[in-house]
PDB file of C-alpha atoms in Angstrom:
ATOM      1  CA  MET A   1      -5.294  20.332   9.471  1.00  0.00           C
ATOM      2  CA  PHE A   2      -8.379  20.120   7.283  1.00  0.00           C
ATOM      3  CA  THR A   3      -6.277  20.081   4.098  1.00  0.00           C
ATOM      4  CA  LEU A   4      -3.977  17.395   5.485  1.00  0.00           C
ATOM      5  CA  GLY A   5      -6.970  15.352   6.623  1.00  0.00           C
ATOM      6  CA  TRP A   6      -8.569  15.595   3.187  1.00  0.00           C
ATOM      7  CA  GLN A   7      -5.339  14.459   1.520  1.00  0.00           C
ATOM      8  CA  VAL A   8      -5.024  11.508   3.907  1.00  0.00           C
ATOM      9  CA  PHE A   9      -8.683  10.615   3.370  1.00  0.00           C
ATOM     10  CA  ARG A  10      -8.238  10.511  -0.397  1.00  0.00           C
ATOM     11  CA  ARG A  11      -5.044   8.484  -0.097  1.00  0.00           C
ATOM     12  CA  HIS A  12      -6.386   5.858   2.306  1.00  0.00           C
ATOM     13  CA  VAL A  13     -10.114   5.669   1.594  1.00  0.00           C
ATOM     14  CA  THR A  14      -9.651   2.448  -0.398  1.00  0.00           C
ATOM     15  CA  ASP A  15      -7.925   0.894   2.630  1.00  0.00           C
ATOM     16  CA  VAL A  16     -11.282   1.085   4.408  1.00  0.00           C
ATOM     17  CA  LEU A  17     -13.895   0.979   1.645  1.00  0.00           C
ATOM     18  CA  ASP A  18     -14.233  -1.789  -0.922  1.00  0.00           C
ATOM     19  CA  PRO A  19     -14.386  -0.232  -4.434  1.00  0.00           C
ATOM     20  CA  ALA A  20     -16.661  -3.029  -5.662  1.00  0.00           C
ATOM     21  CA  ARG A  21     -19.075  -2.467  -2.781  1.00  0.00           C
ATOM     22  CA  VAL A  22     -18.983   1.291  -3.343  1.00  0.00           C
ATOM     23  CA  ARG A  23     -19.908   0.772  -7.014  1.00  0.00           C
ATOM     24  CA  ARG A  24     -22.742  -1.562  -6.019  1.00  0.00           C
ATOM     25  CA  ALA A  25     -24.027   0.954  -3.471  1.00  0.00           C
ATOM     26  CA  ALA A  26     -23.847   3.741  -6.063  1.00  0.00           C
ATOM     27  CA  LEU A  27     -25.788   1.603  -8.550  1.00  0.00           C
ATOM     28  CA  TRP A  28     -28.565   0.779  -6.093  1.00  0.00           C
ATOM     29  CA  SER A  29     -28.751   4.356  -4.831  1.00  0.00           C
ATOM     30  CA  GLY A  30     -29.093   5.564  -8.426  1.00  0.00           C
ATOM     31  CA  ILE A  31     -31.886   3.072  -9.059  1.00  0.00           C
ATOM     32  CA  ALA A  32     -33.649   4.112  -5.846  1.00  0.00           C
ATOM     33  CA  ALA A  33     -33.405   7.794  -6.794  1.00  0.00           C
ATOM     34  CA  VAL A  34     -34.821   7.189 -10.280  1.00  0.00           C
ATOM     35  CA  VAL A  35     -37.679   5.045  -8.943  1.00  0.00           C
ATOM     36  CA  ALA A  36     -38.485   7.707  -6.340  1.00  0.00           C
ATOM     37  CA  LEU A  37     -38.428  10.478  -8.948  1.00  0.00           C
ATOM     38  CA  VAL A  38     -40.658   8.564 -11.350  1.00  0.00           C
ATOM     39  CA  GLY A  39     -43.080   7.707  -8.570  1.00  0.00           C
ATOM     40  CA  MET A  40     -43.324  11.308  -7.404  1.00  0.00           C
ATOM     41  CA  ALA A  41     -43.730  12.539 -10.988  1.00  0.00           C
ATOM     42  CA  VAL A  42     -46.587  10.088 -11.650  1.00  0.00           C
ATOM     43  CA  LEU A  43     -48.231  11.054  -8.381  1.00  0.00           C
ATOM     44  CA  GLU A  44     -47.836  14.738  -9.223  1.00  0.00           C
ATOM     45  CA  ALA A  45     -49.432  14.231 -12.631  1.00  0.00           C
ATOM     46  CA  ARG A  46     -52.413  12.453 -11.072  1.00  0.00           C
ATOM     47  CA  VAL A  47     -53.151  14.329  -7.865  1.00  0.00           C
ATOM     48  CA  ASP A  48     -50.891  17.425  -7.888  1.00  0.00           C
ATOM     49  CA  TRP A  49     -49.516  16.489  -4.465  1.00  0.00           C
ATOM     50  CA  THR A  50     -46.976  19.336  -4.354  1.00  0.00           C
ATOM     51  CA  GLY A  51     -49.623  22.020  -4.827  1.00  0.00           C
ATOM     52  CA  THR A  52     -47.158  24.535  -6.250  1.00  0.00           C
ATOM     53  CA  THR A  53     -45.771  25.791  -9.578  1.00  0.00           C
ATOM     54  CA  PRO A  54     -44.291  23.320 -12.094  1.00  0.00           C
ATOM     55  CA  VAL A  55     -40.737  24.647 -11.615  1.00  0.00           C
ATOM     56  CA  ARG A  56     -40.920  24.335  -7.838  1.00  0.00           C
ATOM     57  CA  SER A  57     -42.434  20.881  -8.193  1.00  0.00           C
ATOM     58  CA  VAL A  58     -39.599  19.648 -10.415  1.00  0.00           C
ATOM     59  CA  VAL A  59     -36.876  21.116  -8.176  1.00  0.00           C
ATOM     60  CA  ALA A  60     -38.458  19.663  -5.037  1.00  0.00           C
ATOM     61  CA  MET A  61     -38.928  16.204  -6.556  1.00  0.00           C
ATOM     62  CA  VAL A  62     -35.342  16.102  -7.817  1.00  0.00           C
ATOM     63  CA  LEU A  63     -34.042  17.076  -4.371  1.00  0.00           C
ATOM     64  CA  LEU A  64     -36.236  14.523  -2.618  1.00  0.00           C
ATOM     65  CA  ALA A  65     -35.210  11.804  -5.060  1.00  0.00           C
ATOM     66  CA  LEU A  66     -31.554  12.679  -4.471  1.00  0.00           C
ATOM     67  CA  GLY A  67     -32.192  12.360  -0.736  1.00  0.00           C
ATOM     68  CA  VAL A  68     -33.629   8.879  -1.271  1.00  0.00           C
ATOM     69  CA  GLY A  69     -30.557   7.919  -3.274  1.00  0.00           C
ATOM     70  CA  LEU A  70     -28.132   9.171  -0.612  1.00  0.00           C
ATOM     71  CA  LEU A  71     -30.084   7.426   2.136  1.00  0.00           C
ATOM     72  CA  THR A  72     -29.936   4.183   0.163  1.00  0.00           C
ATOM     73  CA  PHE A  73     -26.180   4.584  -0.292  1.00  0.00           C
ATOM     74  CA  ALA A  74     -25.702   5.076   3.451  1.00  0.00           C
ATOM     75  CA  CYS A  75     -27.659   1.901   4.231  1.00  0.00           C
ATOM     76  CA  ILE A  76     -25.566  -0.400   2.020  1.00  0.00           C
ATOM     77  CA  PRO A  77     -22.297  -1.722   3.520  1.00  0.00           C
ATOM     78  CA  THR A  78     -19.280  -0.368   1.641  1.00  0.00           C
ATOM     79  CA  TRP A  79     -16.373  -1.143   3.970  1.00  0.00           C
ATOM     80  CA  GLN A  80     -13.744  -3.773   3.302  1.00  0.00           C
ATOM     81  CA  PRO A  81     -14.528  -7.195   4.776  1.00  0.00           C
ATOM     82  CA  PRO A  82     -12.375  -7.756   7.895  1.00  0.00           C
ATOM     83  CA  ASP A  83      -9.240  -9.765   7.294  1.00  0.00           C
ATOM     84  CA  PRO A  84      -8.092 -11.779  10.348  1.00  0.00           C
ATOM     85  CA  SER A  85      -4.505 -11.568   9.092  1.00  0.00           C
ATOM     86  CA  THR A  86      -4.487  -7.752   9.166  1.00  0.00           C
ATOM     87  CA  THR A  87      -1.341  -6.297  10.676  1.00  0.00           C
ATOM     88  CA  ILE A  88      -0.351  -2.712  11.401  1.00  0.00           C
ATOM     89  CA  ASN A  89       3.349  -1.877  11.585  1.00  0.00           C
ATOM     90  CA  GLY A  90       4.061  -5.601  11.515  1.00  0.00           C
ATOM     91  CA  ARG A  91       1.891  -6.379  14.541  1.00  0.00           C
ATOM     92  CA  GLN A  92      -1.277  -8.409  14.689  1.00  0.00           C
ATOM     93  CA  VAL A  93      -4.196  -6.150  15.583  1.00  0.00           C
ATOM     94  CA  ARG A  94      -7.949  -6.432  15.785  1.00  0.00           C
ATOM     95  CA  PRO A  95      -9.038  -4.990  12.409  1.00  0.00           C
ATOM     96  CA  SER A  96     -11.979  -3.011  13.741  1.00  0.00           C
ATOM     97  CA  TRP A  97     -12.815   0.663  13.626  1.00  0.00           C
ATOM     98  CA  GLN A  98     -11.609   2.822  16.459  1.00  0.00           C
ATOM     99  CA  LEU A  99     -12.842   6.332  17.152  1.00  0.00           C
ATOM    100  CA  ALA A 100     -10.850   6.980  20.324  1.00  0.00           C
ATOM    101  CA  ALA A 101      -7.143   6.543  20.926  1.00  0.00           C
ATOM    102  CA  ARG A 102      -5.417   5.565  24.156  1.00  0.00           C
ATOM    103  CA  GLY A 103      -4.442   8.269  26.597  1.00  0.00           C
ATOM    104  CA  ALA A 104      -0.797   8.225  25.559  1.00  0.00           C
ATOM    105  CA  THR A 105      -1.821   8.983  21.976  1.00  0.00           C
ATOM    106  CA  GLN A 106      -4.427  11.600  22.894  1.00  0.00           C
ATOM    107  CA  LEU A 107      -1.586  13.838  24.077  1.00  0.00           C
ATOM    108  CA  TYR A 108      -0.467  14.233  20.466  1.00  0.00           C
ATOM    109  CA  LEU A 109      -3.901  14.830  18.925  1.00  0.00           C
ATOM    110  CA  GLN A 110      -4.358  18.288  20.383  1.00  0.00           C
ATOM    111  CA  ARG A 111      -4.645  21.487  18.383  1.00  0.00           C
ATOM    112  CA  ARG A 112      -1.001  22.382  18.991  1.00  0.00           C
ATOM    113  CA  PRO A 113       1.579  19.706  18.155  1.00  0.00           C
ATOM    114  CA  VAL A 114       3.455  18.084  21.025  1.00  0.00           C
ATOM    115  CA  PRO A 115       6.758  16.227  20.478  1.00  0.00           C
ATOM    116  CA  VAL A 116       6.210  12.471  20.639  1.00  0.00           C
ATOM    117  CA  LEU A 117       8.136  10.784  23.426  1.00  0.00           C
ATOM    118  CA  PRO A 118      10.276   7.822  22.330  1.00  0.00           C
ATOM    119  CA  GLU A 119       8.480   5.473  24.728  1.00  0.00           C
ATOM    120  CA  HIS A 120       5.153   6.329  23.057  1.00  0.00           C
ATOM    121  CA  ARG A 121       6.376   5.706  19.510  1.00  0.00           C
ATOM    122  CA  GLU A 122       4.796   2.274  18.977  1.00  0.00           C
ATOM    123  CA  ILE A 123       1.533   3.184  20.702  1.00  0.00           C
ATOM    124  CA  VAL A 124       1.119   6.307  18.572  1.00  0.00           C
ATOM    125  CA  ARG A 125       2.013   4.477  15.345  1.00  0.00           C
ATOM    126  CA  THR A 126      -0.608   1.801  16.000  1.00  0.00           C
ATOM    127  CA  ASP A 127      -3.368   3.986  17.432  1.00  0.00           C
ATOM    128  CA  THR A 128      -3.221   6.627  14.711  1.00  0.00           C
ATOM    129  CA  VAL A 129      -3.669   4.046  11.953  1.00  0.00           C
ATOM    130  CA  LEU A 130      -6.667   2.513  13.738  1.00  0.00           C
ATOM    131  CA  LEU A 131      -8.085   5.964  14.415  1.00  0.00           C
ATOM    132  CA  ARG A 132      -7.674   6.924  10.758  1.00  0.00           C
ATOM    133  CA  ARG A 133      -9.554   3.823   9.654  1.00  0.00           C
ATOM    134  CA  GLY A 134     -12.344   4.518  12.124  1.00  0.00           C
ATOM    135  CA  LEU A 135     -12.764   8.145  11.079  1.00  0.00           C
ATOM    136  CA  ILE A 136     -12.763   7.323   7.365  1.00  0.00           C
ATOM    137  CA  GLY A 137     -15.339   4.589   7.928  1.00  0.00           C
ATOM    138  CA  MET A 138     -17.518   6.926   9.988  1.00  0.00           C
ATOM    139  CA  LEU A 139     -17.308   9.619   7.304  1.00  0.00           C
ATOM    140  CA  ALA A 140     -18.380   7.122   4.663  1.00  0.00           C
ATOM    141  CA  ARG A 141     -21.522   6.370   6.682  1.00  0.00           C
ATOM    142  CA  VAL A 142     -22.379   9.778   8.158  1.00  0.00           C
ATOM    143  CA  ALA A 143     -21.738  11.978   5.099  1.00  0.00           C
ATOM    144  CA  PRO A 144     -24.435  10.356   2.887  1.00  0.00           C
ATOM    145  CA  LEU A 145     -26.899  10.405   5.798  1.00  0.00           C
ATOM    146  CA  LEU A 146     -26.391  14.108   6.429  1.00  0.00           C
ATOM    147  CA  GLY A 147     -26.411  14.801   2.693  1.00  0.00           C
ATOM    148  CA  SER A 148     -29.724  12.963   2.447  1.00  0.00           C
ATOM    149  CA  GLY A 149     -31.176  15.023   5.263  1.00  0.00           C
ATOM    150  CA  LEU A 150     -29.886  18.268   3.770  1.00  0.00           C
ATOM    151  CA  VAL A 151     -31.371  17.782   0.295  1.00  0.00           C
ATOM    152  CA  ALA A 152     -34.626  16.441   1.766  1.00  0.00           C
ATOM    153  CA  VAL A 153     -34.995  19.554   3.921  1.00  0.00           C
ATOM    154  CA  LEU A 154     -34.155  21.724   0.917  1.00  0.00           C
ATOM    155  CA  GLY A 155     -36.872  19.934  -1.044  1.00  0.00           C
ATOM    156  CA  ALA A 156     -39.344  20.506   1.755  1.00  0.00           C
ATOM    157  CA  PHE A 157     -38.255  24.151   1.919  1.00  0.00           C
ATOM    158  CA  VAL A 158     -38.971  24.589  -1.801  1.00  0.00           C
ATOM    159  CA  LEU A 159     -42.458  23.207  -1.204  1.00  0.00           C
ATOM    160  CA  GLY A 160     -42.977  25.488   1.784  1.00  0.00           C
ATOM    161  CA  ALA A 161     -43.054  22.579   4.239  1.00  0.00           C
ATOM    162  CA  ALA A 162     -39.839  23.588   6.036  1.00  0.00           C
ATOM    163  CA  SER A 163     -38.521  26.911   7.279  1.00  0.00           C
ATOM    164  CA  GLY A 164     -35.148  28.545   6.802  1.00  0.00           C
ATOM    165  CA  PHE A 165     -34.300  27.533  10.373  1.00  0.00           C
ATOM    166  CA  HIS A 166     -34.567  23.851   9.445  1.00  0.00           C
ATOM    167  CA  VAL A 167     -32.277  24.398   6.449  1.00  0.00           C
ATOM    168  CA  LEU A 168     -29.687  26.226   8.561  1.00  0.00           C
ATOM    169  CA  ALA A 169     -29.817  23.561  11.285  1.00  0.00           C
ATOM    170  CA  ILE A 170     -29.174  20.628   8.950  1.00  0.00           C
ATOM    171  CA  ALA A 171     -26.557  22.664   7.046  1.00  0.00           C
ATOM    172  CA  ALA A 172     -24.711  23.297  10.327  1.00  0.00           C
ATOM    173  CA  TYR A 173     -24.613  19.566  11.035  1.00  0.00           C
ATOM    174  CA  THR A 174     -23.308  18.937   7.526  1.00  0.00           C
ATOM    175  CA  VAL A 175     -20.556  21.539   7.862  1.00  0.00           C
ATOM    176  CA  GLY A 176     -19.616  19.824  11.112  1.00  0.00           C
ATOM    177  CA  LEU A 177     -18.258  16.935   9.032  1.00  0.00           C
ATOM    178  CA  SER A 178     -15.116  19.032   8.585  1.00  0.00           C
ATOM    179  CA  GLU A 179     -14.162  18.109  12.161  1.00  0.00           C
ATOM    180  CA  TYR A 180     -13.620  14.523  11.008  1.00  0.00           C
ATOM    181  CA  PHE A 181     -11.055  15.714   8.469  1.00  0.00           C
ATOM    182  CA  VAL A 182      -9.366  17.837  11.130  1.00  0.00           C
ATOM    183  CA  ARG A 183      -9.071  14.788  13.404  1.00  0.00           C
ATOM    184  CA  ILE A 184      -7.678  12.708  10.546  1.00  0.00           C
ATOM    185  CA  GLY A 185      -5.114  15.442   9.894  1.00  0.00           C
ATOM    186  CA  ARG A 186      -4.062  15.559  13.544  1.00  0.00           C
ATOM    187  CA  SER A 187      -3.702  11.789  13.710  1.00  0.00           C
ATOM    188  CA  GLU A 188      -1.545  11.848  10.576  1.00  0.00           C
ATOM    189  CA  ARG A 189       0.616  14.605  12.060  1.00  0.00           C
ATOM    190  CA  ALA A 190       1.152  12.489  15.170  1.00  0.00           C
ATOM    191  CA  ARG A 191       1.860   9.362  13.113  1.00  0.00           C
ATOM    192  CA  VAL A 192       4.489  11.122  11.002  1.00  0.00           C
ATOM    193  CA  ALA A 193       6.129  12.514  14.153  1.00  0.00           C
ATOM    194  CA  ALA A 194       6.242   9.027  15.677  1.00  0.00           C
ATOM    195  CA  GLU A 195       7.636   7.505  12.490  1.00  0.00           C
ATOM    196  CA  SER A 196      10.488  10.019  12.510  1.00  0.00           C
ATOM    197  CA  LEU A 197      11.726   8.724  15.875  1.00  0.00           C
ATOM    198  CA  GLU A 198      14.236   5.952  16.272  1.00  0.00           C
ATOM    199  CA  PRO A 199      12.776   2.756  17.775  1.00  0.00           C
ATOM    200  CA  ALA A 200      13.218   2.581  21.518  1.00  0.00           C
ATOM    201  CA  PRO A 201      16.000   0.178  22.509  1.00  0.00           C
ATOM    202  CA  GLU A 202      14.756  -3.159  23.750  1.00  0.00           C
ATOM    203  CA  THR A 203      15.123  -3.768  27.434  1.00  0.00           C
ATOM    204  CA  PRO A 204      17.361  -6.796  27.981  1.00  0.00           C
ATOM    205  CA  ALA A 205      15.613  -9.685  29.656  1.00  0.00           C
ATOM    206  CA  ARG A 206      16.497 -10.303  33.271  1.00  0.00           C
ATOM    207  CA  PRO A 207      18.424 -13.503  33.877  1.00  0.00           C
ATOM    208  CA  THR A 208      16.376 -16.066  35.726  1.00  0.00           C
ATOM    209  CA  SER A 209      17.890 -17.642  38.777  1.00  0.00           C
TER     210      SER A 209
END
């Protein structure tokens, strides 16, 4: 499921994120990282704030500057502006992020695949697309934040200000991002299964007396 989720993420990330906004965020995060690195280097030259060897100082400052850059990236909006005319499967929907699907769809997001019932076809098709958008958007926000925390803790570890426990703790949270890709993969599996079904026949309207 992780591999499928990664493939779906790469294929649909531009449906959620605006490439122009991503480039702007990358530019500002790069500027923030450079400013932070220069500031720390000047401070180190004046007051030796790291109090360690030159190699350790350089490694720590680079890691901390990278953390500043990732934090800046996470704070700048990168998602596509909402379009009121957005439709999914030809239906008007509220174009917001969704991190939980309806109960009928949850049945098909389990670890083991379950055949999609014909009466759930439309619900699953709609919910899985919304869920995919929500998970991709959450990944775009959470991944830089956790990456920032990870490199900052590594920088502190190099300076002796953090222990190996802190590094392992933040690394565990970062590895936990894989669960998002697993959920994206399961939602795609359910969507494909629903798409393979024939549309349920329309119930004829009752004649009015």
